[in-house]
Coordinates of C-alpha atoms in Angstrom, one line a residue:
X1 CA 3.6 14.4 -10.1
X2 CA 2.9 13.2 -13.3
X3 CA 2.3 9.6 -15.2
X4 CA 4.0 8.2 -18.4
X5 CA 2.4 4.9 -19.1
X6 CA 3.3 3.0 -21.9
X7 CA 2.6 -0.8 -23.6
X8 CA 5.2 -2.7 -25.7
X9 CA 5.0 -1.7 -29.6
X10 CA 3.6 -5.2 -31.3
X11 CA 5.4 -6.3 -34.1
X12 CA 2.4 -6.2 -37.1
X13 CA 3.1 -9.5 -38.8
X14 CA -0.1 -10.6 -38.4
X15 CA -3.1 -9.6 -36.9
X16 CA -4.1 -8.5 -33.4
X17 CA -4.8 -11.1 -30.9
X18 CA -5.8 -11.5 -27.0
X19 CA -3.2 -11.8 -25.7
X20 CA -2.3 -7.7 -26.7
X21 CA -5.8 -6.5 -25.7
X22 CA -4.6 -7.7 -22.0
X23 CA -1.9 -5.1 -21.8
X24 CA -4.1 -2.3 -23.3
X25 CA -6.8 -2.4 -21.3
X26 CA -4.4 -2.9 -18.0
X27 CA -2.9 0.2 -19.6
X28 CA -6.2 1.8 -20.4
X29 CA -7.4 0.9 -16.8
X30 CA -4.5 2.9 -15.2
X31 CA -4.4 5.7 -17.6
X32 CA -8.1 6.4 -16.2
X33 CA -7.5 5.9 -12.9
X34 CA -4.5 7.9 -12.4
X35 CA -6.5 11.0 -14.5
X36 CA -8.3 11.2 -11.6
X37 CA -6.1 12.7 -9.5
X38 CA -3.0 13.8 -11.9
X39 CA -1.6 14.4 -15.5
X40 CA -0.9 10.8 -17.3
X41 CA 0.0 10.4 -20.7
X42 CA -0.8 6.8 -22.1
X43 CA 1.3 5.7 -25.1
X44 CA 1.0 2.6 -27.6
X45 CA 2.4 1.8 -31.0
X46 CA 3.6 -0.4 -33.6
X47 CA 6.8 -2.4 -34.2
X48 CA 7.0 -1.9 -38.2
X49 CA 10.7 -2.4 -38.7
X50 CA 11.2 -6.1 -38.1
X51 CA 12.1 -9.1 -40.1
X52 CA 9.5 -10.9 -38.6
X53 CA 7.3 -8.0 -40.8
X54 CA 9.3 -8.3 -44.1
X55 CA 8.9 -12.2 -43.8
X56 CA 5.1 -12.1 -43.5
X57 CA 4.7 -9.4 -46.6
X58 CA 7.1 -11.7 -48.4
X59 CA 5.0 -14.5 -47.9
X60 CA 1.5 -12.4 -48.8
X61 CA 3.2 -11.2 -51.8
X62 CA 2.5 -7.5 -50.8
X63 CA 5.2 -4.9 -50.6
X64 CA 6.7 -4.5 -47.1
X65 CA 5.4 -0.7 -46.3
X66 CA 1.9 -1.3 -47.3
X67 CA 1.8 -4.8 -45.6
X68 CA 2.7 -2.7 -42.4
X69 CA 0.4 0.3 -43.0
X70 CA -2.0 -2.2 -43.3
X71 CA -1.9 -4.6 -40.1
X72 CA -0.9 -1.6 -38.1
X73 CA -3.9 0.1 -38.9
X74 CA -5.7 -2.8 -37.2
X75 CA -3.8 -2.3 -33.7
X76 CA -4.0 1.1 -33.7
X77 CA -8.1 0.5 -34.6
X78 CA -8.3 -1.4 -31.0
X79 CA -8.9 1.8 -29.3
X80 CA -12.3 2.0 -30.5
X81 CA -13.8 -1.5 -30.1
X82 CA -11.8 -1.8 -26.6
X83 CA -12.9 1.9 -25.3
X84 CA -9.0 3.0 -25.0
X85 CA -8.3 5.9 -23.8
X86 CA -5.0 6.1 -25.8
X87 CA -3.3 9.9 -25.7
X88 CA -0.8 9.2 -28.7
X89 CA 0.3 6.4 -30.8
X90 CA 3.6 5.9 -32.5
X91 CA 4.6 4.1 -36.4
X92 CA 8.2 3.0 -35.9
X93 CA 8.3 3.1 -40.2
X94 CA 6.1 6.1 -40.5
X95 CA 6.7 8.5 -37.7
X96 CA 9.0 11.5 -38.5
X97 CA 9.9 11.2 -34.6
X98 CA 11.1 8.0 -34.6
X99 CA 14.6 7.8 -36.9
X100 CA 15.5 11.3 -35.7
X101 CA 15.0 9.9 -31.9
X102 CA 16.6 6.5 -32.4
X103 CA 19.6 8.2 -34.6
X104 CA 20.6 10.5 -31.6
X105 CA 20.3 7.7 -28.9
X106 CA 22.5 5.7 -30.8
X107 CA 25.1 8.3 -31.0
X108 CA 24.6 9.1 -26.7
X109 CA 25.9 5.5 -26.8
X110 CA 28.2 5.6 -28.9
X111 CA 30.0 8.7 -27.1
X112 CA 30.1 6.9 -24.0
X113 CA 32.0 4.2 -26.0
X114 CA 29.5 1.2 -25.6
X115 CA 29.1 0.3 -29.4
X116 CA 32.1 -1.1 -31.2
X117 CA 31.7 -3.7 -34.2
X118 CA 32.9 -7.3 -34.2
X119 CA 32.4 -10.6 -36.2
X120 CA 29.8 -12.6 -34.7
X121 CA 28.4 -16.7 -35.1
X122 CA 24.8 -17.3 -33.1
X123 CA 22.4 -18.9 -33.4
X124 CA 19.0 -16.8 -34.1
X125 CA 15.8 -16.8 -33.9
X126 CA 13.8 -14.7 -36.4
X127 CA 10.3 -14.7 -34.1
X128 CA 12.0 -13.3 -31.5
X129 CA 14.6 -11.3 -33.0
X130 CA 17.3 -12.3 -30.6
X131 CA 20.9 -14.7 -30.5
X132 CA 20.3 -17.3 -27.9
X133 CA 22.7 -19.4 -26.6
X134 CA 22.5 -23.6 -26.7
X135 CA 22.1 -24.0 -23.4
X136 CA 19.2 -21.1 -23.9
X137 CA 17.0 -23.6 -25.7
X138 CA 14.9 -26.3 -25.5
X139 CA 16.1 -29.4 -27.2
X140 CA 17.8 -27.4 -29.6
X141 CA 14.2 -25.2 -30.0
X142 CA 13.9 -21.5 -29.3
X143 CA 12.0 -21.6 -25.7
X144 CA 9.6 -19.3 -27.1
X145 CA 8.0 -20.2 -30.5
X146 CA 9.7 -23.6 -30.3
X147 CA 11.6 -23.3 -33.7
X148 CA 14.7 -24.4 -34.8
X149 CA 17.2 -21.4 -35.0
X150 CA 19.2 -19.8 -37.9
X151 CA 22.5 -20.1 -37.6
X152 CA 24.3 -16.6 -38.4
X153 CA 27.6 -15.2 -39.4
X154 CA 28.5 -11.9 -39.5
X155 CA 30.2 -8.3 -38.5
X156 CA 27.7 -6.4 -36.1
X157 CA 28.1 -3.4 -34.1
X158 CA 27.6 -4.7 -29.9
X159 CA 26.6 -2.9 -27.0
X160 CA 28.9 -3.1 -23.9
X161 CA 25.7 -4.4 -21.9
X162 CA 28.4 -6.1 -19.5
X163 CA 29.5 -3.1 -18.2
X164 CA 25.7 -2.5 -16.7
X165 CA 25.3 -5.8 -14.7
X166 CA 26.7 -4.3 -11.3
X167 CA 24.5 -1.1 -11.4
X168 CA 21.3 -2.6 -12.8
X169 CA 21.5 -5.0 -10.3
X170 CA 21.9 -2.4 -7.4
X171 CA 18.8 -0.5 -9.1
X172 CA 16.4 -3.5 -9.3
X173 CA 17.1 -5.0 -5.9
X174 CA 16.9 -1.4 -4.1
X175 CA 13.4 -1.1 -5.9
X176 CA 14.6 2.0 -7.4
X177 CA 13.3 0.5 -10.8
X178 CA 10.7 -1.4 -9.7
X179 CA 9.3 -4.9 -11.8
X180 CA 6.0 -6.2 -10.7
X181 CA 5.4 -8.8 -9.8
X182 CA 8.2 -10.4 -7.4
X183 CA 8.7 -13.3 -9.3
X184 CA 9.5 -11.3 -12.3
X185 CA 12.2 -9.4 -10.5
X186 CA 13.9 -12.1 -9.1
X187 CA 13.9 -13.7 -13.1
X188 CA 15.9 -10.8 -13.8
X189 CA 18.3 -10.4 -10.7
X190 CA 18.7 -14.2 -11.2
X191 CA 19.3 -13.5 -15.3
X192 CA 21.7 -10.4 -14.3
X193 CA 24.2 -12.5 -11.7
X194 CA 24.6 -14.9 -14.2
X195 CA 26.7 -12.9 -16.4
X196 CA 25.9 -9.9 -18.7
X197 CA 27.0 -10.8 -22.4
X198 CA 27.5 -7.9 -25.0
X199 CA 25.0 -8.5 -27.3
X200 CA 24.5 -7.1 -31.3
X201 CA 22.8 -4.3 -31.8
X202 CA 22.7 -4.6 -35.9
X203 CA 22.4 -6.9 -38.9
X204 CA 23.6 -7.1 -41.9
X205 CA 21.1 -4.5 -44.7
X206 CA 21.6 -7.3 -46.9
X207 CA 19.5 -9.7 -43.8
X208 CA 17.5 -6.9 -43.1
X209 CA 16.5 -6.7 -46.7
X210 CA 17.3 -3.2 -46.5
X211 CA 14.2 -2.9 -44.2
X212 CA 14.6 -0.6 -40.6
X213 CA 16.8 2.4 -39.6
X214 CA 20.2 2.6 -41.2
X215 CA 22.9 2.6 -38.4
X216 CA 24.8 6.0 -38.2
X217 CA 27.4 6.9 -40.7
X218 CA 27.6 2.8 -41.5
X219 CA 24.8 2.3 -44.2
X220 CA 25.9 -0.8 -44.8
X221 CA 24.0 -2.2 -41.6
X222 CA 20.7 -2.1 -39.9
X223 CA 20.0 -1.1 -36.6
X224 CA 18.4 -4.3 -34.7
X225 CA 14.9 -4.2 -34.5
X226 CA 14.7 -4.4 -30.5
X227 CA 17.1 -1.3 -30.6
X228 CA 15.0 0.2 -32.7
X229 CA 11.6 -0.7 -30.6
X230 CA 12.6 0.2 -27.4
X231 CA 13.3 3.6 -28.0
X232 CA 9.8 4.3 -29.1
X233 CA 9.3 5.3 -25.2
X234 CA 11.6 8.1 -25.8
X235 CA 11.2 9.3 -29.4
X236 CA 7.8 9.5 -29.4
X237 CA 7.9 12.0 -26.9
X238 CA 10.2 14.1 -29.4
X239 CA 13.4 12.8 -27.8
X240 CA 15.3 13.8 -31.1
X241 CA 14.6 16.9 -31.7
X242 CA 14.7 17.9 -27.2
X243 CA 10.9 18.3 -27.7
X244 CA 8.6 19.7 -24.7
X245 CA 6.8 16.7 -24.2
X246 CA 10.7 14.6 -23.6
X247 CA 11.5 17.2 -20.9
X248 CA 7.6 16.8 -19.5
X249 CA 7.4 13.1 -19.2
X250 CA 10.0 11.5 -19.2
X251 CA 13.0 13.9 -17.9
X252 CA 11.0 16.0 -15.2
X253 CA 9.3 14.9 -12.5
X254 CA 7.2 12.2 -13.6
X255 CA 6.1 8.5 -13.0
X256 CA 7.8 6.0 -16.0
X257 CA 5.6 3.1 -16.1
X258 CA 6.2 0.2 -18.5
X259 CA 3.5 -2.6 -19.3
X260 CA 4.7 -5.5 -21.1
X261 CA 4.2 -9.3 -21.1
X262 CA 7.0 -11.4 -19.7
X263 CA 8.3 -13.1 -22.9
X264 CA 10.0 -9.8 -23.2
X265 CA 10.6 -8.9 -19.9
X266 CA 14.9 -8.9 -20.3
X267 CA 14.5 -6.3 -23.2
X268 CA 12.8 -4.1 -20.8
X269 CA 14.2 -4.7 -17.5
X270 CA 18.0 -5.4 -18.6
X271 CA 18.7 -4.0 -22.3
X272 CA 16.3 -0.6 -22.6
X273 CA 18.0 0.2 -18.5
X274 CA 21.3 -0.5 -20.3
X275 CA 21.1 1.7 -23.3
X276 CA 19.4 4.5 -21.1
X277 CA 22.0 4.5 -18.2
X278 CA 24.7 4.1 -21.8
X279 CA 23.3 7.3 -22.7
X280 CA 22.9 9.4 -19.7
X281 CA 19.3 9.5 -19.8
X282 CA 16.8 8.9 -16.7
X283 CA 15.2 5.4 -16.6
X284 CA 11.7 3.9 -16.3
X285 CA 10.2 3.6 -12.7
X286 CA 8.3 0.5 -12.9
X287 CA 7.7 -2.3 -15.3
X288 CA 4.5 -4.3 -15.2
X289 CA 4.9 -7.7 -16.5
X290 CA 2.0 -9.9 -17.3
X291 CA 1.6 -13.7 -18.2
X292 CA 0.6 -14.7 -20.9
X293 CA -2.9 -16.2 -22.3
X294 CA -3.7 -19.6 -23.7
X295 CA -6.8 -21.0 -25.5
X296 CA -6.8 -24.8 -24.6
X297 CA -3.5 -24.4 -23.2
X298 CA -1.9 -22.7 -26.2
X299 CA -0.1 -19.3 -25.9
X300 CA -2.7 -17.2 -27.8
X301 CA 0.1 -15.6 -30.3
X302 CA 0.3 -14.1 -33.8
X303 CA 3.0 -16.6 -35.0
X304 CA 1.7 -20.0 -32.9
X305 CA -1.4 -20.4 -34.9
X306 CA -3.5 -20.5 -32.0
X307 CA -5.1 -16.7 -31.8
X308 CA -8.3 -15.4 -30.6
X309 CA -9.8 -12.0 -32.1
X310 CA -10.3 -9.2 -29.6
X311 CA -12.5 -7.0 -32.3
X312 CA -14.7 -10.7 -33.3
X313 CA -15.2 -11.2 -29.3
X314 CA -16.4 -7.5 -28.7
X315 CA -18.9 -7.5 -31.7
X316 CA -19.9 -10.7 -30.2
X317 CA -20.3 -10.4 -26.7
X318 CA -19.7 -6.4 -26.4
X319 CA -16.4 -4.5 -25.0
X320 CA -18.2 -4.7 -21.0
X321 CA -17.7 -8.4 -21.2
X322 CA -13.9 -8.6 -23.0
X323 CA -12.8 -5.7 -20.6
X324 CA -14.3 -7.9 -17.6
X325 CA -13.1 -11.6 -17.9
X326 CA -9.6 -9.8 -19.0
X327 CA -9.7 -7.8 -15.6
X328 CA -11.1 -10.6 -13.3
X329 CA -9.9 -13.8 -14.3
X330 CA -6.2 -12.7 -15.5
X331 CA -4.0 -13.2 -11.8
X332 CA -1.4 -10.6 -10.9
X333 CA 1.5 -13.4 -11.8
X334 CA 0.6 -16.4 -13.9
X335 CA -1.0 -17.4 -17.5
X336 CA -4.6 -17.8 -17.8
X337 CA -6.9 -19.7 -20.2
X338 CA -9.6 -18.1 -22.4
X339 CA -12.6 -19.8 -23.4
X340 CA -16.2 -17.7 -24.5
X341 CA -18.0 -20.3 -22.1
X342 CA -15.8 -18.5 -19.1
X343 CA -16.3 -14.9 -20.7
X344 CA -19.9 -15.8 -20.9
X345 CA -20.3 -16.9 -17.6
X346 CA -18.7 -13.9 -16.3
X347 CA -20.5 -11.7 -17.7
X348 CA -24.0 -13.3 -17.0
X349 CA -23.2 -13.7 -13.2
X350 CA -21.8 -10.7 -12.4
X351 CA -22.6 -7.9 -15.1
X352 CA -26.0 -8.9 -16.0
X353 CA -27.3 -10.9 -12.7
X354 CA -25.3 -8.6 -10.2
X355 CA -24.7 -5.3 -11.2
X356 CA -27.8 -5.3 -13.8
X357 CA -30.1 -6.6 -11.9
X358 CA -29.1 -4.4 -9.0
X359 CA -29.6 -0.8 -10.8
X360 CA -32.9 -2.1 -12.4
X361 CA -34.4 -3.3 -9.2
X362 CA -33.2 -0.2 -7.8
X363 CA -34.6 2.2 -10.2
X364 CA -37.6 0.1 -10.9
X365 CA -38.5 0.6 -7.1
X366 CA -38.0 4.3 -7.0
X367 CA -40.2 4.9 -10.3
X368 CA -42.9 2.4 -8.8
X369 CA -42.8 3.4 -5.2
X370 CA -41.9 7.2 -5.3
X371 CA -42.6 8.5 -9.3
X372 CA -39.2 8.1 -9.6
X373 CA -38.2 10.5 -6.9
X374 CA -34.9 10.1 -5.2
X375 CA -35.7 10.6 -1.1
X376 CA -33.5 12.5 0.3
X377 CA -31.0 11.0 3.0
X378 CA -31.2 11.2 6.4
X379 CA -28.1 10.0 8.3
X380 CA -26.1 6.7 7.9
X381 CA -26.7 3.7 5.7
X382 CA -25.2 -0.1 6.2
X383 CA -24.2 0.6 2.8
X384 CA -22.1 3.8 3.7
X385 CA -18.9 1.9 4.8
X386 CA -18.5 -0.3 1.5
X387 CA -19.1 2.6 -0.8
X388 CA -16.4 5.0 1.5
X389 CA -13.9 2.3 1.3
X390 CA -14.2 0.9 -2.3
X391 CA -11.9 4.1 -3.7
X392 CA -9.2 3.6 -1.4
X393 CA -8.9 -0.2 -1.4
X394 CA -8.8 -0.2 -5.9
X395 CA -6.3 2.3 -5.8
X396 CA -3.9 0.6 -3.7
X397 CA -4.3 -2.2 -5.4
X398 CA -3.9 -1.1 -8.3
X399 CA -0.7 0.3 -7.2
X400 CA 0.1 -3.2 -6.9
X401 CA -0.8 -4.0 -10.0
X402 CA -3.1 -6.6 -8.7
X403 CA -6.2 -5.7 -11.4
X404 CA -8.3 -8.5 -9.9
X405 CA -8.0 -7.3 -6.3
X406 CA -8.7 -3.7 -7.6
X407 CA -12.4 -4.9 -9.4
X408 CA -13.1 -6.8 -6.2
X409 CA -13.0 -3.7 -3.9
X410 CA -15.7 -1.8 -6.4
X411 CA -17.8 -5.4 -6.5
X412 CA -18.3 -5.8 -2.7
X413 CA -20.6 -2.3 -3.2
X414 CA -23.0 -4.4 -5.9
X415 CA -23.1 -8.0 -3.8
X416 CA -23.5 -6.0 0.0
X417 CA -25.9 -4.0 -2.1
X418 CA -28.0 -7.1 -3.3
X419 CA -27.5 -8.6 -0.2
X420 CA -28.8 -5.3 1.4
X421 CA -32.2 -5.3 -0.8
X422 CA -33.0 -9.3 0.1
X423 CA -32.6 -8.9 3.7
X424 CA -34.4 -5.4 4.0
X425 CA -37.1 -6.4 1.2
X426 CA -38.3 -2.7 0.1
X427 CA -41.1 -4.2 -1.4
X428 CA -42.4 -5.3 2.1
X429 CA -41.8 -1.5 3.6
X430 CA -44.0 -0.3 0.8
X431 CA -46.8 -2.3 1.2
X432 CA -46.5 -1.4 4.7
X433 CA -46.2 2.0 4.3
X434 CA -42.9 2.0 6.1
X435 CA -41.7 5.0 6.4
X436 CA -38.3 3.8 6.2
X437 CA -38.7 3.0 2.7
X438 CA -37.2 6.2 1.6
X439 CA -33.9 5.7 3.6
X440 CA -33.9 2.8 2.4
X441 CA -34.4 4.0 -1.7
X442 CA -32.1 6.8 -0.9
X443 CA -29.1 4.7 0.6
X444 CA -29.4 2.2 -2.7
X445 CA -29.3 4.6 -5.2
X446 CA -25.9 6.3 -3.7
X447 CA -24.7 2.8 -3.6
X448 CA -25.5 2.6 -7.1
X449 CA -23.9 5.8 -8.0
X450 CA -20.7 4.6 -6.2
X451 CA -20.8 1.6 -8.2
X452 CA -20.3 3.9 -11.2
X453 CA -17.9 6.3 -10.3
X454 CA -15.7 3.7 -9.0
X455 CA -16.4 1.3 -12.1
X456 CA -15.1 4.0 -13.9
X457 CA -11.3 3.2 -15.0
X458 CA -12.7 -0.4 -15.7
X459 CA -15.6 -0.2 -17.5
X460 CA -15.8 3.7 -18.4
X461 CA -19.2 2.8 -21.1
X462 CA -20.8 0.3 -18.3
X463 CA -20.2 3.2 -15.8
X464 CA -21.1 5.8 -17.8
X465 CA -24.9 3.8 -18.4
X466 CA -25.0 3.2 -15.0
X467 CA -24.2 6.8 -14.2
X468 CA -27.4 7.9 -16.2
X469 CA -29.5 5.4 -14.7
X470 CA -28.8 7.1 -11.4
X471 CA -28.4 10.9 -12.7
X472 CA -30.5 13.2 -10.9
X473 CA -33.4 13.8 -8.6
X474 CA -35.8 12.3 -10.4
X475 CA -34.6 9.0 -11.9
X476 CA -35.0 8.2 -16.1
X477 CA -37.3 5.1 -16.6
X478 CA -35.7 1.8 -16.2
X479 CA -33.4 0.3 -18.9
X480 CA -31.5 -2.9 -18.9
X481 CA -27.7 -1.9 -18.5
X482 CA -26.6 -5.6 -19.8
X483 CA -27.6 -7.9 -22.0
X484 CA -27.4 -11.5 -20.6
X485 CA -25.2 -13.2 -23.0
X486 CA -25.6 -17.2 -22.5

C-alpha cells in the first residue's frame, strides 16, 4: 500500500499566513511518518486562476501573471523555512499538466451528461468564489469573510451535483470515504440531506477577465475557479495525458488522503466526490479537516486583515518552535488562538527545559562520569516500556488524526526520563562509586535516542540534533539543542 497525501492549493492573492502553515506541516508530519514504513507521495500547490487573484493584481497595479508568479513563489518558498518535506508542487497558471488534466475531466463529465448550460441570478461572493443562497448568510453577509455579495446574472454551464446526493451520502456514512473528525462528517451528511442543488461550474470570460482555463469548445466562458482547483489532485499526477504516476497514486492501490481546513470542507467532501464519481474515476479515502486559527480571536486570513507571518515567526523564534505550538496546541476539532507569548512558552517549557535540558544532562554525565563512553546495557530499564510503546501509540493516533495525542506519546519518554534522573540522582551513584551508574547512563541515552527517532515526523531538524548528540559509542561534547526563547 501506498500514500497520496495532498493540502488544498491556496489562492495567492496575498501573502502566506498561519493559518496555511497548519495544514503543511500536518501534511509534512504524515508524509514522514508514513515513509517509514511505505511509499507516500506528498503534494501542495497554488490556486493561480481565481478572481480573487486578478482583483488583488488589479489593485497592485501589476499584471495578473507576474502578480501570481510572484506570491506563489512565496508558498511554494514555505518548504524551506518550515522543513517540508514536499515531493511535488503544482502552478494551476503555469503547469503544462494542469489545462491538459482539467480539459479531459471536463469532458469525462460532460459524457456522462452532467454539464448542461442555463441562465443563472445568485448572489456571489468573490472571496469565496461561490453562489450562496439568502438563507446561506448572515444578515445578508457572506458567513465567511462577512461581505456583502454581488449579485450576478448570467448563462453558465451547471453540474448535475443533484444526481450524487443519494450515493455520496451512502459513501460518507459507510466510512467508505472517510472525513475526520466526526463533527465534520456529520456537517456534510447533515449539508447532503438537505438537498443537493446543481451548481455553475463557469463564468462569464468577460467576469473572469479572460483570466483561468477556457471551457471546452465554448471560449466564450471560463471554467470556475473551484473546478479548476480541485482537479489539481488529479492533473498533477499527469491525469491528462494517462501518466504513470495517475495510475500509481491515485488509480492503483493506494491511500487518497486530503488535508484541508473546514471553510472548504463541502468543495472537498461533496463537489470534488461529485465530479469524480461524474467521471468514472476512483475517489479520495479520507479528508482531514482542520479549524481554523485566530490571533485575538480573529480568523488569521489573507483577506481579513488579521494575518500572522509563518517565515517572520521562524526567523524569530526558529522552525522547532512554529512546528511545535502548531502540533500541540492546535486540537483534533476546534479553532485555536495564536499569540508569541504561548509559542514562547511552549517552546521554553518543553523544548528547551524538557527535552534540552534532558539530552544535555544526559550527555554532560556520560562525558563527566565515563569520558564520554556509552556503558553497555545489561538487562531491563524502567525506561524500556515508555520508549517500546511511544511508536505504536503516535501512530495510531496519528491515524486518527489527533496530532496532539500523537506528540504526547513521544513526550512521556522525555518527562518519565527527567523524572527518572531526579529520583535515581546519577550524580549521587558517581560519587559513590555505584556501580549501577552505568545501567543507569546506558538506559538514558537509549531513552534519548528514542526520543529522536520517534520525534522524527515532527521535528525532523530537532531530531536529527538530538540524534547526533546521542550517535555512537563514544558521545560528541555537549551542545545545547535549544535555545530558550523568553
Amino acid at each position: 500500500m501506498s500514500t497520496y497525501i495532498t493540502t488544498t492549493i491556496p489562492y495567492v492573492n496575498a501573502r502566506p499566513h498561519l493559518g496555511f502553515a497548519l495544514e503543511l506541516v500536518q501534511a509534512d508530519v504524515l508524509a514522514r511518518h508514513g515513509r517509514r514504513t511505505e511509499a507516500v507521495r506528498f503534494q501542495a500547490g497554488t490556486d493561480d486562476n481565481s478572481l480573487k487573484n486578478v482583483l488583488a493584481a488589479e489593485a497592485a497595479g501589476e499584471h495578473v501573471q507576474e502578480f501570481v508568479d510572484r506570491l506563489a513563489e512565496e508558498f511554494v518558498g514555505l518548504a524551506g523555512p518550515l522543513s517540508l518535506s514536499v515531493d511535488d508542487v503544482i502552478r494551476t497558471s503555469r503547469d503544462p499538466r494542469h489545462r491538459t488534466g482539467v480539459e479531459r475531466l471536463w469532458r469525462a463529465c460532460a459524457d456522462s451528461g452532467d454539464l448542461y448550460r442555463r441562465h443563472y441570478e445568485g448572489l456571489y461572493c468573490v472571496g469565496c468564489e461561490q453562489f450562496y443562497g439568502e438563507d446561506e448568510l448572515i444578515e445578508g453577509r457572506c458567513p465567511e469573510h462577512g461581505t456583502v455579495p454581488q449579485r450576478v446574472s448570467e448563462e453558465n454551464w451547471f453540474f448535475r451535483l443533484s444526481r450524487y446526493a443519494e450515493k455520496l451520502h451512502d459513501l460518507i456514512g459507510r466510512g467508505e470515504l472517510r472525513i475526520e473528525p466526526p463533527e465534520r462528517r456529520n456537517e456534510v451528511l447533515s449539508f447532503i440531506a438537505g438537498g443537493l442543488a446543481d451548481f455553475s461550474v463557469s463564468r462569464s470570460t468577460e467576469r473572469a477577465r479572460g483570466w483561468g482555463i477556457p471551457v471546452p469548445d465554448d471560449p466564450g466562458q471560463v471554467i470556475y475557479v473551484w473546478w479548476d482547483a480541485l482537479g489539481n489532485y488529479i492533473t498533477a499526477l499527469g491525469y491528462g495525458q494517462d501518466g504513470a504516476d495517475y495510475r500509481r497514486w491515485w488509480a492503483g492501490d493506494v491511500r487518497r488522503v486530503h488535508l484541508a481546513g473546514k471553510g472548504v470542507l463541502r468543495f472537498h467532501a461533496v463537489y470534488w466526490p461529485a465530479m469524480l464519481l461524474s467521471a468514472g474515476l476512483p475517489l479520495p479515502d479520507e479528508i482531514l479537516v482542520h479549524g481554523y486559527l485566530t490571533a485575538g480571536g480573529r480568523k488569521i486570513s489573507k483577506s481579513g486583515g488579521g494575518t500572522v507571518d509563518p517565515v517572520a515567526l521562524v526567523r524569530e523564534y526558529g522552525v522547532d518552535a512554529v512546528r511545535w505550538w502548531l502540533l500541540r496546541e492546535v486540537p483534533k476539532a476546534g479553532d485555536a488562538d495564536f499569540t508569541a507569548e504561548r509559542l514562547v512558552a511552549r517552546a521554553d517549557d518543553e523544548l528547551a527545559n524538557g527535552l534540552g535540558n534532558l539530552v544535555n544532562r544526559v550527555v554532560s554525565m556520560v562525558h563527566r562520569y565515563r569520558d564520554g563512553v556509552v556503558p553497555a546495557r545489561e538487562g531491563p530499564g524502567e525506561l524500556d516500556e515508555v520508549c517500546r510503546e511511544a511508536p505504536a501509540l503516535a501512530s495510531a493516533a496519528l491515524d486518527d488524526y489527533d496530532f496532539r495525542r500523537a506528540t504526547t506519546a513521544v513526550w512521556d519518554i522525555v518527562d518519565q526520563a527527567n523524572r527518572h534522573i531526579n529520583r535515581v540522582r546519577p550524580w549521587e551513584l558517581a560519587k559513590a562509586e555505584d556501580p549501577r551508574l552505568d545501567a543507569v547512563l546506558a538506559e538514558l541515552v537509549d531513552a534519548c535516542r528514542a526520543v529522536a527517532g520517534n520525534l522524527a515526523p515532527f521535528l525532523p531538524d530537532a531530531a536529527d540534533r538530538v540524534a547526533r548528540q546521542c550517535a555512537g559509542d563514544r558521545l560528541p561534547p555537549p551542545s545545547p539543542v535549544f535555545r530558550r526563547l523568553g
